[in-house]
JSON list of C-alpha atoms in Angstrom, two decimals:
[
{"chain": "A", "resi": 20, "resn": "MET", "atom": "CA", "xyz": [279.66, 131.30, 125.77]},
{"chain": "A", "resi": 21, "resn": "ALA", "atom": "CA", "xyz": [280.14, 128.11, 127.80]},
{"chain": "A", "resi": 22, "resn": "THR", "atom": "CA", "xyz": [278.78, 124.67, 126.96]},
{"chain": "A", "resi": 23, "resn": "PHE", "atom": "CA", "xyz": [278.59, 121.50, 129.02]},
{"chain": "A", "resi": 24, "resn": "SER", "atom": "CA", "xyz": [277.88, 117.85, 128.36]},
{"chain": "A", "resi": 25, "resn": "HIS", "atom": "CA", "xyz": [276.45, 114.73, 129.94]},
{"chain": "A", "resi": 26, "resn": "GLN", "atom": "CA", "xyz": [279.45, 112.90, 128.56]},
{"chain": "A", "resi": 27, "resn": "PRO", "atom": "CA", "xyz": [281.94, 112.56, 131.40]},
{"chain": "A", "resi": 28, "resn": "ALA", "atom": "CA", "xyz": [284.43, 115.35, 131.97]},
{"chain": "A", "resi": 29, "resn": "THR", "atom": "CA", "xyz": [283.68, 117.60, 129.05]},
{"chain": "A", "resi": 30, "resn": "MET", "atom": "CA", "xyz": [283.11, 121.31, 129.11]},
{"chain": "A", "resi": 31, "resn": "GLU", "atom": "CA", "xyz": [284.12, 123.88, 126.55]},
{"chain": "A", "resi": 32, "resn": "LYS", "atom": "CA", "xyz": [284.28, 127.64, 126.28]},
{"chain": "A", "resi": 33, "resn": "TYR", "atom": "CA", "xyz": [283.86, 129.57, 123.07]},
{"chain": "A", "resi": 34, "resn": "LEU", "atom": "CA", "xyz": [284.65, 133.10, 121.99]},
{"chain": "A", "resi": 35, "resn": "SER", "atom": "CA", "xyz": [282.86, 134.62, 119.04]},
{"chain": "A", "resi": 36, "resn": "GLY", "atom": "CA", "xyz": [284.21, 137.12, 116.55]},
{"chain": "A", "resi": 37, "resn": "GLU", "atom": "CA", "xyz": [283.60, 137.96, 112.93]},
{"chain": "A", "resi": 38, "resn": "ASN", "atom": "CA", "xyz": [280.49, 135.73, 113.05]},
{"chain": "A", "resi": 39, "resn": "LYS", "atom": "CA", "xyz": [282.61, 132.72, 113.99]},
{"chain": "A", "resi": 40, "resn": "GLU", "atom": "CA", "xyz": [283.00, 130.70, 117.16]},
{"chain": "A", "resi": 41, "resn": "ALA", "atom": "CA", "xyz": [286.23, 129.09, 118.25]},
{"chain": "A", "resi": 42, "resn": "ASN", "atom": "CA", "xyz": [286.95, 126.70, 121.08]},
{"chain": "A", "resi": 43, "resn": "VAL", "atom": "CA", "xyz": [289.38, 128.50, 123.38]},
{"chain": "A", "resi": 44, "resn": "PHE", "atom": "CA", "xyz": [289.55, 126.12, 126.33]},
{"chain": "A", "resi": 45, "resn": "ASP", "atom": "CA", "xyz": [288.59, 122.59, 127.38]},
{"chain": "A", "resi": 46, "resn": "PHE", "atom": "CA", "xyz": [288.22, 121.61, 131.02]},
{"chain": "A", "resi": 47, "resn": "ALA", "atom": "CA", "xyz": [288.30, 117.84, 131.48]},
{"chain": "A", "resi": 48, "resn": "LEU", "atom": "CA", "xyz": [288.84, 117.05, 135.15]},
{"chain": "A", "resi": 49, "resn": "HIS", "atom": "CA", "xyz": [285.29, 116.02, 136.07]},
{"chain": "A", "resi": 50, "resn": "THR", "atom": "CA", "xyz": [284.75, 112.26, 135.98]},
{"chain": "A", "resi": 51, "resn": "ALA", "atom": "CA", "xyz": [280.98, 112.26, 135.37]},
{"chain": "A", "resi": 52, "resn": "SER", "atom": "CA", "xyz": [278.46, 114.46, 133.59]},
{"chain": "A", "resi": 53, "resn": "VAL", "atom": "CA", "xyz": [278.66, 118.21, 134.00]},
{"chain": "A", "resi": 54, "resn": "ASN", "atom": "CA", "xyz": [275.05, 119.09, 134.76]},
{"chain": "A", "resi": 55, "resn": "ILE", "atom": "CA", "xyz": [275.09, 122.87, 134.61]},
{"chain": "A", "resi": 56, "resn": "VAL", "atom": "CA", "xyz": [277.46, 125.84, 134.33]},
{"chain": "A", "resi": 57, "resn": "SER", "atom": "CA", "xyz": [276.97, 129.39, 135.60]},
{"chain": "A", "resi": 58, "resn": "TRP", "atom": "CA", "xyz": [278.86, 132.61, 134.90]},
{"chain": "A", "resi": 59, "resn": "ALA", "atom": "CA", "xyz": [279.52, 134.87, 137.89]},
{"chain": "A", "resi": 60, "resn": "PRO", "atom": "CA", "xyz": [278.47, 138.55, 137.93]},
{"chain": "A", "resi": 61, "resn": "HIS", "atom": "CA", "xyz": [280.97, 140.55, 135.88]},
{"chain": "A", "resi": 62, "resn": "GLU", "atom": "CA", "xyz": [282.04, 142.61, 138.90]},
{"chain": "A", "resi": 63, "resn": "THR", "atom": "CA", "xyz": [283.75, 139.56, 140.40]},
{"chain": "A", "resi": 64, "resn": "GLY", "atom": "CA", "xyz": [285.85, 138.83, 137.31]},
{"chain": "A", "resi": 65, "resn": "CYS", "atom": "CA", "xyz": [285.64, 136.15, 134.64]},
{"chain": "A", "resi": 66, "resn": "LEU", "atom": "CA", "xyz": [284.48, 133.20, 136.74]},
{"chain": "A", "resi": 67, "resn": "LEU", "atom": "CA", "xyz": [282.57, 130.10, 135.68]},
{"chain": "A", "resi": 68, "resn": "ALA", "atom": "CA", "xyz": [281.12, 127.59, 138.16]},
{"chain": "A", "resi": 69, "resn": "CYS", "atom": "CA", "xyz": [280.36, 123.99, 137.16]},
{"chain": "A", "resi": 70, "resn": "ALA", "atom": "CA", "xyz": [278.28, 121.30, 138.87]},
{"chain": "A", "resi": 71, "resn": "SER", "atom": "CA", "xyz": [278.96, 117.63, 138.20]},
{"chain": "A", "resi": 72, "resn": "SER", "atom": "CA", "xyz": [277.45, 114.23, 138.95]},
{"chain": "A", "resi": 73, "resn": "ASP", "atom": "CA", "xyz": [280.87, 113.14, 140.23]},
{"chain": "A", "resi": 74, "resn": "GLY", "atom": "CA", "xyz": [280.00, 114.96, 143.47]},
{"chain": "A", "resi": 75, "resn": "SER", "atom": "CA", "xyz": [282.30, 117.91, 142.92]},
{"chain": "A", "resi": 76, "resn": "ALA", "atom": "CA", "xyz": [281.95, 121.53, 141.89]},
{"chain": "A", "resi": 77, "resn": "SER", "atom": "CA", "xyz": [284.58, 123.57, 140.11]},
{"chain": "A", "resi": 78, "resn": "VAL", "atom": "CA", "xyz": [285.28, 127.23, 139.47]},
{"chain": "A", "resi": 79, "resn": "LEU", "atom": "CA", "xyz": [287.30, 128.36, 136.48]},
{"chain": "A", "resi": 80, "resn": "GLU", "atom": "CA", "xyz": [288.84, 131.82, 136.29]},
{"chain": "A", "resi": 81, "resn": "PHE", "atom": "CA", "xyz": [290.30, 133.70, 133.32]},
{"chain": "A", "resi": 82, "resn": "LYS", "atom": "CA", "xyz": [292.93, 136.14, 134.51]},
{"chain": "A", "resi": 83, "resn": "ASP", "atom": "CA", "xyz": [296.20, 137.47, 133.13]},
{"chain": "A", "resi": 84, "resn": "ASN", "atom": "CA", "xyz": [295.42, 135.85, 129.78]},
{"chain": "A", "resi": 85, "resn": "SER", "atom": "CA", "xyz": [295.21, 132.31, 131.14]},
{"chain": "A", "resi": 86, "resn": "TRP", "atom": "CA", "xyz": [292.70, 129.91, 132.72]},
{"chain": "A", "resi": 87, "resn": "THR", "atom": "CA", "xyz": [293.05, 128.53, 136.23]},
{"chain": "A", "resi": 88, "resn": "HIS", "atom": "CA", "xyz": [290.67, 126.25, 138.09]},
{"chain": "A", "resi": 89, "resn": "GLN", "atom": "CA", "xyz": [289.66, 124.91, 141.48]},
{"chain": "A", "resi": 90, "resn": "ILE", "atom": "CA", "xyz": [287.74, 121.67, 141.95]},
{"chain": "A", "resi": 91, "resn": "PHE", "atom": "CA", "xyz": [286.42, 120.49, 145.31]},
{"chain": "A", "resi": 92, "resn": "PRO", "atom": "CA", "xyz": [283.96, 117.98, 146.83]},
{"chain": "A", "resi": 93, "resn": "ALA", "atom": "CA", "xyz": [280.48, 119.50, 147.17]},
{"chain": "A", "resi": 94, "resn": "HIS", "atom": "CA", "xyz": [277.68, 116.89, 147.40]},
{"chain": "A", "resi": 95, "resn": "GLY", "atom": "CA", "xyz": [278.71, 113.28, 147.83]},
{"chain": "A", "resi": 96, "resn": "ILE", "atom": "CA", "xyz": [276.34, 111.64, 145.34]},
{"chain": "A", "resi": 97, "resn": "GLY", "atom": "CA", "xyz": [276.09, 114.41, 142.76]},
{"chain": "A", "resi": 98, "resn": "VAL", "atom": "CA", "xyz": [275.84, 118.17, 142.25]},
{"chain": "A", "resi": 99, "resn": "ASN", "atom": "CA", "xyz": [272.80, 119.11, 140.20]},
{"chain": "A", "resi": 100, "resn": "ALA", "atom": "CA", "xyz": [272.78, 122.91, 140.22]},
{"chain": "A", "resi": 101, "resn": "VAL", "atom": "CA", "xyz": [274.85, 126.02, 140.91]},
{"chain": "A", "resi": 102, "resn": "SER", "atom": "CA", "xyz": [273.97, 129.72, 141.01]},
{"chain": "A", "resi": 103, "resn": "TRP", "atom": "CA", "xyz": [276.03, 132.82, 141.89]},
{"chain": "A", "resi": 104, "resn": "ALA", "atom": "CA", "xyz": [275.03, 135.42, 144.46]},
{"chain": "A", "resi": 105, "resn": "PRO", "atom": "CA", "xyz": [274.94, 139.11, 143.45]},
{"chain": "A", "resi": 106, "resn": "ALA", "atom": "CA", "xyz": [278.38, 140.70, 143.55]},
{"chain": "A", "resi": 107, "resn": "LEU", "atom": "CA", "xyz": [277.24, 143.34, 146.06]},
{"chain": "A", "resi": 108, "resn": "SER", "atom": "CA", "xyz": [275.99, 142.67, 149.56]},
{"chain": "A", "resi": 109, "resn": "PRO", "atom": "CA", "xyz": [272.24, 142.88, 150.32]},
{"chain": "A", "resi": 110, "resn": "GLY", "atom": "CA", "xyz": [271.16, 146.37, 151.26]},
{"chain": "A", "resi": 111, "resn": "SER", "atom": "CA", "xyz": [274.01, 148.05, 149.39]},
{"chain": "A", "resi": 112, "resn": "LEU", "atom": "CA", "xyz": [271.63, 149.50, 146.81]},
{"chain": "A", "resi": 113, "resn": "VAL", "atom": "CA", "xyz": [269.73, 151.50, 149.44]},
{"chain": "A", "resi": 114, "resn": "SER", "atom": "CA", "xyz": [272.68, 152.19, 151.75]},
{"chain": "A", "resi": 115, "resn": "SER", "atom": "CA", "xyz": [274.46, 155.55, 151.98]},
{"chain": "A", "resi": 116, "resn": "ALA", "atom": "CA", "xyz": [277.76, 153.79, 152.63]},
{"chain": "A", "resi": 117, "resn": "ALA", "atom": "CA", "xyz": [280.21, 153.21, 149.82]},
{"chain": "A", "resi": 118, "resn": "PRO", "atom": "CA", "xyz": [279.85, 149.71, 148.33]},
{"chain": "A", "resi": 119, "resn": "GLY", "atom": "CA", "xyz": [282.47, 147.19, 149.44]},
{"chain": "A", "resi": 120, "resn": "ALA", "atom": "CA", "xyz": [284.50, 144.80, 147.35]},
{"chain": "A", "resi": 121, "resn": "ALA", "atom": "CA", "xyz": [282.70, 142.40, 145.05]},
{"chain": "A", "resi": 122, "resn": "VAL", "atom": "CA", "xyz": [281.54, 139.23, 146.82]},
{"chain": "A", "resi": 123, "resn": "ARG", "atom": "CA", "xyz": [282.43, 135.79, 145.44]},
{"chain": "A", "resi": 124, "resn": "ARG", "atom": "CA", "xyz": [279.60, 133.60, 146.71]},
{"chain": "A", "resi": 125, "resn": "PHE", "atom": "CA", "xyz": [277.45, 130.89, 145.19]},
{"chain": "A", "resi": 126, "resn": "VAL", "atom": "CA", "xyz": [274.92, 128.20, 146.10]},
{"chain": "A", "resi": 127, "resn": "THR", "atom": "CA", "xyz": [274.75, 124.55, 145.05]},
{"chain": "A", "resi": 128, "resn": "GLY", "atom": "CA", "xyz": [272.05, 121.89, 145.20]},
{"chain": "A", "resi": 129, "resn": "GLY", "atom": "CA", "xyz": [272.73, 118.18, 145.31]},
{"chain": "A", "resi": 130, "resn": "SER", "atom": "CA", "xyz": [271.47, 114.63, 145.38]},
{"chain": "A", "resi": 131, "resn": "ASP", "atom": "CA", "xyz": [272.07, 114.56, 149.15]},
{"chain": "A", "resi": 132, "resn": "ASN", "atom": "CA", "xyz": [268.95, 116.77, 149.53]},
{"chain": "A", "resi": 133, "resn": "LEU", "atom": "CA", "xyz": [271.08, 119.72, 150.70]},
{"chain": "A", "resi": 134, "resn": "VAL", "atom": "CA", "xyz": [271.46, 123.32, 149.59]},
{"chain": "A", "resi": 135, "resn": "LYS", "atom": "CA", "xyz": [274.98, 124.61, 150.30]},
{"chain": "A", "resi": 136, "resn": "ILE", "atom": "CA", "xyz": [276.37, 128.14, 150.32]},
{"chain": "A", "resi": 137, "resn": "TRP", "atom": "CA", "xyz": [280.01, 128.65, 149.33]},
{"chain": "A", "resi": 138, "resn": "ASP", "atom": "CA", "xyz": [282.28, 131.66, 149.99]},
{"chain": "A", "resi": 139, "resn": "TRP", "atom": "CA", "xyz": [285.67, 132.60, 148.66]},
{"chain": "A", "resi": 140, "resn": "ASN", "atom": "CA", "xyz": [288.37, 132.49, 151.36]},
{"chain": "A", "resi": 141, "resn": "PRO", "atom": "CA", "xyz": [291.06, 135.00, 150.35]},
{"chain": "A", "resi": 142, "resn": "ASP", "atom": "CA", "xyz": [293.53, 133.64, 152.91]},
{"chain": "A", "resi": 143, "resn": "LEU", "atom": "CA", "xyz": [293.28, 130.02, 151.80]},
{"chain": "A", "resi": 144, "resn": "LYS", "atom": "CA", "xyz": [292.65, 130.98, 148.15]},
{"chain": "A", "resi": 145, "resn": "THR", "atom": "CA", "xyz": [289.80, 128.54, 147.84]},
{"chain": "A", "resi": 146, "resn": "TYR", "atom": "CA", "xyz": [286.03, 128.21, 148.17]},
{"chain": "A", "resi": 147, "resn": "SER", "atom": "CA", "xyz": [284.62, 126.84, 151.43]},
{"chain": "A", "resi": 148, "resn": "SER", "atom": "CA", "xyz": [281.14, 125.63, 152.31]},
{"chain": "A", "resi": 149, "resn": "THR", "atom": "CA", "xyz": [279.94, 128.04, 154.99]},
{"chain": "A", "resi": 150, "resn": "LEU", "atom": "CA", "xyz": [276.36, 126.85, 155.39]},
{"chain": "A", "resi": 151, "resn": "ALA", "atom": "CA", "xyz": [274.22, 123.79, 154.58]},
{"chain": "A", "resi": 152, "resn": "LEU", "atom": "CA", "xyz": [270.49, 124.43, 154.37]},
{"chain": "A", "resi": 153, "resn": "GLN", "atom": "CA", "xyz": [268.34, 121.42, 155.26]},
{"chain": "A", "resi": 154, "resn": "GLY", "atom": "CA", "xyz": [264.67, 120.76, 154.65]},
{"chain": "A", "resi": 155, "resn": "HIS", "atom": "CA", "xyz": [264.25, 118.97, 151.34]},
{"chain": "A", "resi": 156, "resn": "THR", "atom": "CA", "xyz": [263.54, 115.24, 151.52]},
{"chain": "A", "resi": 157, "resn": "ASP", "atom": "CA", "xyz": [264.66, 114.32, 147.99]},
{"chain": "A", "resi": 158, "resn": "TRP", "atom": "CA", "xyz": [267.17, 115.45, 145.40]},
{"chain": "A", "resi": 159, "resn": "VAL", "atom": "CA", "xyz": [267.57, 119.20, 144.91]},
{"chain": "A", "resi": 160, "resn": "ARG", "atom": "CA", "xyz": [267.29, 119.63, 141.16]},
{"chain": "A", "resi": 161, "resn": "ASP", "atom": "CA", "xyz": [267.86, 123.38, 140.84]},
{"chain": "A", "resi": 162, "resn": "VAL", "atom": "CA", "xyz": [268.88, 126.45, 142.83]},
{"chain": "A", "resi": 163, "resn": "ALA", "atom": "CA", "xyz": [268.66, 130.13, 141.94]},
{"chain": "A", "resi": 164, "resn": "TRP", "atom": "CA", "xyz": [270.01, 133.11, 143.87]},
{"chain": "A", "resi": 165, "resn": "SER", "atom": "CA", "xyz": [267.91, 136.22, 143.36]},
{"chain": "A", "resi": 166, "resn": "PRO", "atom": "CA", "xyz": [269.79, 139.17, 141.80]},
{"chain": "A", "resi": 167, "resn": "THR", "atom": "CA", "xyz": [268.04, 141.70, 144.05]},
{"chain": "A", "resi": 168, "resn": "LEU", "atom": "CA", "xyz": [270.22, 144.14, 146.05]},
{"chain": "A", "resi": 169, "resn": "LEU", "atom": "CA", "xyz": [267.54, 145.23, 148.50]},
{"chain": "A", "resi": 170, "resn": "GLN", "atom": "CA", "xyz": [267.46, 144.42, 152.23]},
{"chain": "A", "resi": 171, "resn": "LYS", "atom": "CA", "xyz": [266.99, 140.65, 151.86]},
{"chain": "A", "resi": 172, "resn": "SER", "atom": "CA", "xyz": [268.77, 137.83, 150.08]},
{"chain": "A", "resi": 173, "resn": "TYR", "atom": "CA", "xyz": [266.63, 135.17, 148.40]},
{"chain": "A", "resi": 174, "resn": "ILE", "atom": "CA", "xyz": [267.55, 131.67, 147.26]},
{"chain": "A", "resi": 175, "resn": "ALA", "atom": "CA", "xyz": [265.02, 129.37, 145.58]},
{"chain": "A", "resi": 176, "resn": "SER", "atom": "CA", "xyz": [265.51, 125.61, 145.51]},
{"chain": "A", "resi": 177, "resn": "ALA", "atom": "CA", "xyz": [263.45, 123.09, 143.52]},
{"chain": "A", "resi": 178, "resn": "SER", "atom": "CA", "xyz": [263.30, 119.43, 144.52]},
{"chain": "A", "resi": 179, "resn": "GLN", "atom": "CA", "xyz": [262.02, 116.02, 143.56]},
{"chain": "A", "resi": 180, "resn": "ASP", "atom": "CA", "xyz": [260.08, 116.12, 146.84]},
{"chain": "A", "resi": 181, "resn": "LYS", "atom": "CA", "xyz": [257.52, 118.29, 144.99]},
{"chain": "A", "resi": 182, "resn": "THR", "atom": "CA", "xyz": [258.39, 121.46, 146.88]},
{"chain": "A", "resi": 183, "resn": "VAL", "atom": "CA", "xyz": [260.13, 124.74, 146.22]},
{"chain": "A", "resi": 184, "resn": "ARG", "atom": "CA", "xyz": [261.77, 126.35, 149.20]},
{"chain": "A", "resi": 185, "resn": "ILE", "atom": "CA", "xyz": [262.39, 130.10, 149.19]},
{"chain": "A", "resi": 186, "resn": "TRP", "atom": "CA", "xyz": [265.19, 130.84, 151.61]},
{"chain": "A", "resi": 187, "resn": "THR", "atom": "CA", "xyz": [265.56, 134.40, 152.94]},
{"chain": "A", "resi": 188, "resn": "ALA", "atom": "CA", "xyz": [268.17, 136.21, 155.03]},
{"chain": "A", "resi": 189, "resn": "ASP", "atom": "CA", "xyz": [268.19, 139.91, 155.90]},
{"chain": "A", "resi": 190, "resn": "ALA", "atom": "CA", "xyz": [271.19, 142.21, 155.71]},
{"chain": "A", "resi": 191, "resn": "GLY", "atom": "CA", "xyz": [271.56, 142.34, 159.48]},
{"chain": "A", "resi": 192, "resn": "HIS", "atom": "CA", "xyz": [271.79, 138.55, 159.84]},
{"chain": "A", "resi": 193, "resn": "PRO", "atom": "CA", "xyz": [273.24, 137.30, 156.53]},
{"chain": "A", "resi": 194, "resn": "ASP", "atom": "CA", "xyz": [273.88, 133.76, 157.81]},
{"chain": "A", "resi": 195, "resn": "GLU", "atom": "CA", "xyz": [270.44, 133.16, 159.33]},
{"chain": "A", "resi": 196, "resn": "TRP", "atom": "CA", "xyz": [268.27, 131.69, 156.60]},
{"chain": "A", "resi": 197, "resn": "LYS", "atom": "CA", "xyz": [264.57, 130.94, 156.93]},
{"chain": "A", "resi": 198, "resn": "SER", "atom": "CA", "xyz": [262.51, 129.14, 154.33]},
{"chain": "A", "resi": 199, "resn": "GLU", "atom": "CA", "xyz": [258.94, 129.18, 153.08]},
{"chain": "A", "resi": 200, "resn": "VAL", "atom": "CA", "xyz": [257.72, 125.98, 151.43]},
{"chain": "A", "resi": 201, "resn": "LEU", "atom": "CA", "xyz": [255.66, 126.03, 148.23]},
{"chain": "A", "resi": 202, "resn": "GLN", "atom": "CA", "xyz": [253.81, 122.76, 147.65]},
{"chain": "A", "resi": 203, "resn": "PHE", "atom": "CA", "xyz": [253.22, 121.27, 144.17]},
{"chain": "A", "resi": 204, "resn": "ASP", "atom": "CA", "xyz": [251.63, 118.13, 142.73]},
{"chain": "A", "resi": 205, "resn": "ALA", "atom": "CA", "xyz": [254.60, 117.10, 140.60]},
{"chain": "A", "resi": 206, "resn": "VAL", "atom": "CA", "xyz": [258.37, 116.76, 140.69]},
{"chain": "A", "resi": 207, "resn": "LEU", "atom": "CA", "xyz": [260.03, 120.15, 140.15]},
{"chain": "A", "resi": 208, "resn": "TRP", "atom": "CA", "xyz": [262.90, 120.78, 137.76]},
{"chain": "A", "resi": 209, "resn": "ARG", "atom": "CA", "xyz": [263.79, 124.44, 137.44]},
{"chain": "A", "resi": 210, "resn": "VAL", "atom": "CA", "xyz": [263.54, 127.78, 139.24]},
{"chain": "A", "resi": 211, "resn": "SER", "atom": "CA", "xyz": [264.50, 131.15, 137.75]},
{"chain": "A", "resi": 212, "resn": "TRP", "atom": "CA", "xyz": [264.25, 134.74, 139.01]},
{"chain": "A", "resi": 213, "resn": "SER", "atom": "CA", "xyz": [263.22, 137.74, 136.98]},
{"chain": "A", "resi": 214, "resn": "LEU", "atom": "CA", "xyz": [265.93, 140.32, 136.29]},
{"chain": "A", "resi": 215, "resn": "SER", "atom": "CA", "xyz": [264.59, 142.52, 139.09]},
{"chain": "A", "resi": 216, "resn": "GLY", "atom": "CA", "xyz": [264.68, 139.56, 141.46]},
{"chain": "A", "resi": 217, "resn": "ASN", "atom": "CA", "xyz": [261.10, 139.82, 142.72]},
{"chain": "A", "resi": 218, "resn": "VAL", "atom": "CA", "xyz": [259.27, 137.25, 140.55]},
{"chain": "A", "resi": 219, "resn": "LEU", "atom": "CA", "xyz": [260.13, 133.55, 140.65]},
{"chain": "A", "resi": 220, "resn": "ALA", "atom": "CA", "xyz": [259.33, 131.15, 137.80]},
{"chain": "A", "resi": 221, "resn": "VAL", "atom": "CA", "xyz": [258.92, 127.45, 138.62]},
{"chain": "A", "resi": 222, "resn": "SER", "atom": "CA", "xyz": [258.67, 124.54, 136.16]},
{"chain": "A", "resi": 223, "resn": "GLY", "atom": "CA", "xyz": [257.99, 120.88, 136.84]},
{"chain": "A", "resi": 224, "resn": "GLY", "atom": "CA", "xyz": [256.79, 117.52, 135.61]},
{"chain": "A", "resi": 225, "resn": "ASP", "atom": "CA", "xyz": [253.18, 118.69, 135.28]},
{"chain": "A", "resi": 226, "resn": "ASN", "atom": "CA", "xyz": [253.95, 120.62, 132.05]},
{"chain": "A", "resi": 227, "resn": "GLN", "atom": "CA", "xyz": [253.27, 123.91, 133.82]},
{"chain": "A", "resi": 228, "resn": "VAL", "atom": "CA", "xyz": [255.19, 127.09, 134.58]},
{"chain": "A", "resi": 229, "resn": "SER", "atom": "CA", "xyz": [254.02, 129.12, 137.55]},
{"chain": "A", "resi": 230, "resn": "LEU", "atom": "CA", "xyz": [255.04, 132.64, 138.59]},
{"chain": "A", "resi": 231, "resn": "TRP", "atom": "CA", "xyz": [255.34, 133.55, 142.26]},
{"chain": "A", "resi": 232, "resn": "LYS", "atom": "CA", "xyz": [255.69, 136.88, 144.04]},
{"chain": "A", "resi": 233, "resn": "GLU", "atom": "CA", "xyz": [256.06, 137.95, 147.65]},
{"chain": "A", "resi": 234, "resn": "ASN", "atom": "CA", "xyz": [253.05, 139.86, 148.99]},
{"chain": "A", "resi": 235, "resn": "LEU", "atom": "CA", "xyz": [253.05, 142.71, 151.49]},
{"chain": "A", "resi": 236, "resn": "LYS", "atom": "CA", "xyz": [252.71, 140.24, 154.37]},
{"chain": "A", "resi": 237, "resn": "GLY", "atom": "CA", "xyz": [255.92, 138.47, 153.37]},
{"chain": "A", "resi": 238, "resn": "SER", "atom": "CA", "xyz": [254.21, 135.34, 152.02]},
{"chain": "A", "resi": 239, "resn": "TRP", "atom": "CA", "xyz": [254.62, 133.99, 148.50]},
{"chain": "A", "resi": 240, "resn": "GLU", "atom": "CA", "xyz": [251.62, 133.66, 146.23]},
{"chain": "A", "resi": 241, "resn": "CYS", "atom": "CA", "xyz": [251.11, 132.37, 142.71]},
{"chain": "A", "resi": 242, "resn": "VAL", "atom": "CA", "xyz": [250.29, 135.22, 140.36]},
{"chain": "A", "resi": 243, "resn": "LYS", "atom": "CA", "xyz": [250.16, 133.28, 137.08]},
{"chain": "A", "resi": 244, "resn": "ARG", "atom": "CA", "xyz": [250.10, 129.71, 135.74]},
{"chain": "A", "resi": 245, "resn": "ILE", "atom": "CA", "xyz": [251.09, 128.84, 132.20]},
{"chain": "A", "resi": 246, "resn": "GLU", "atom": "CA", "xyz": [249.86, 125.42, 131.07]},
{"chain": "A", "resi": 247, "resn": "GLU", "atom": "CA", "xyz": [250.84, 123.52, 127.95]}
]
């Protein structure tokens, strides 16, 4: 279990055993609040990504019985969200080819209105921003990478501009992302995919949760609203 804090530079990891929890590691290099943490898919190893208001993201790795870390600038005026991509490439589930090595890839959203995709560079031994997705006109409050392994990749981003953008890229053109805009009447805070990766939940400042699903024409439609 990992915890984070809005107190500057605090994040802790706990291991449980015999009904007890013990602090096993503190990471204190961020200089402002840590807004969210996200564990990577288990196939990639024991990796934890962190997003901070100090404008940087970090990735911690537990390997060979010790913790290492990387911290790097991500969004100049604050990183609000981080989400890992599936460990396998899109289309691998329905492909006859043997699956390749696990992919280390994640997405961040920031107060610069951008959504950025990051990839592990094995030669440089670091994470590099490989793509910046533009379209939001206010802070990106949350991002979520769909866990689906079918022919398309999906990223959802929620913004203070009262829109959710659903970004898609197919297996044949993995770096060409297109977005569909979902309009709302309130600021949006969170997006979350179902375990199968085909239903998106959206929550916002209107005290509602809405569920969205892609129809046969490739458009997204609301299938359920849950009001307080």
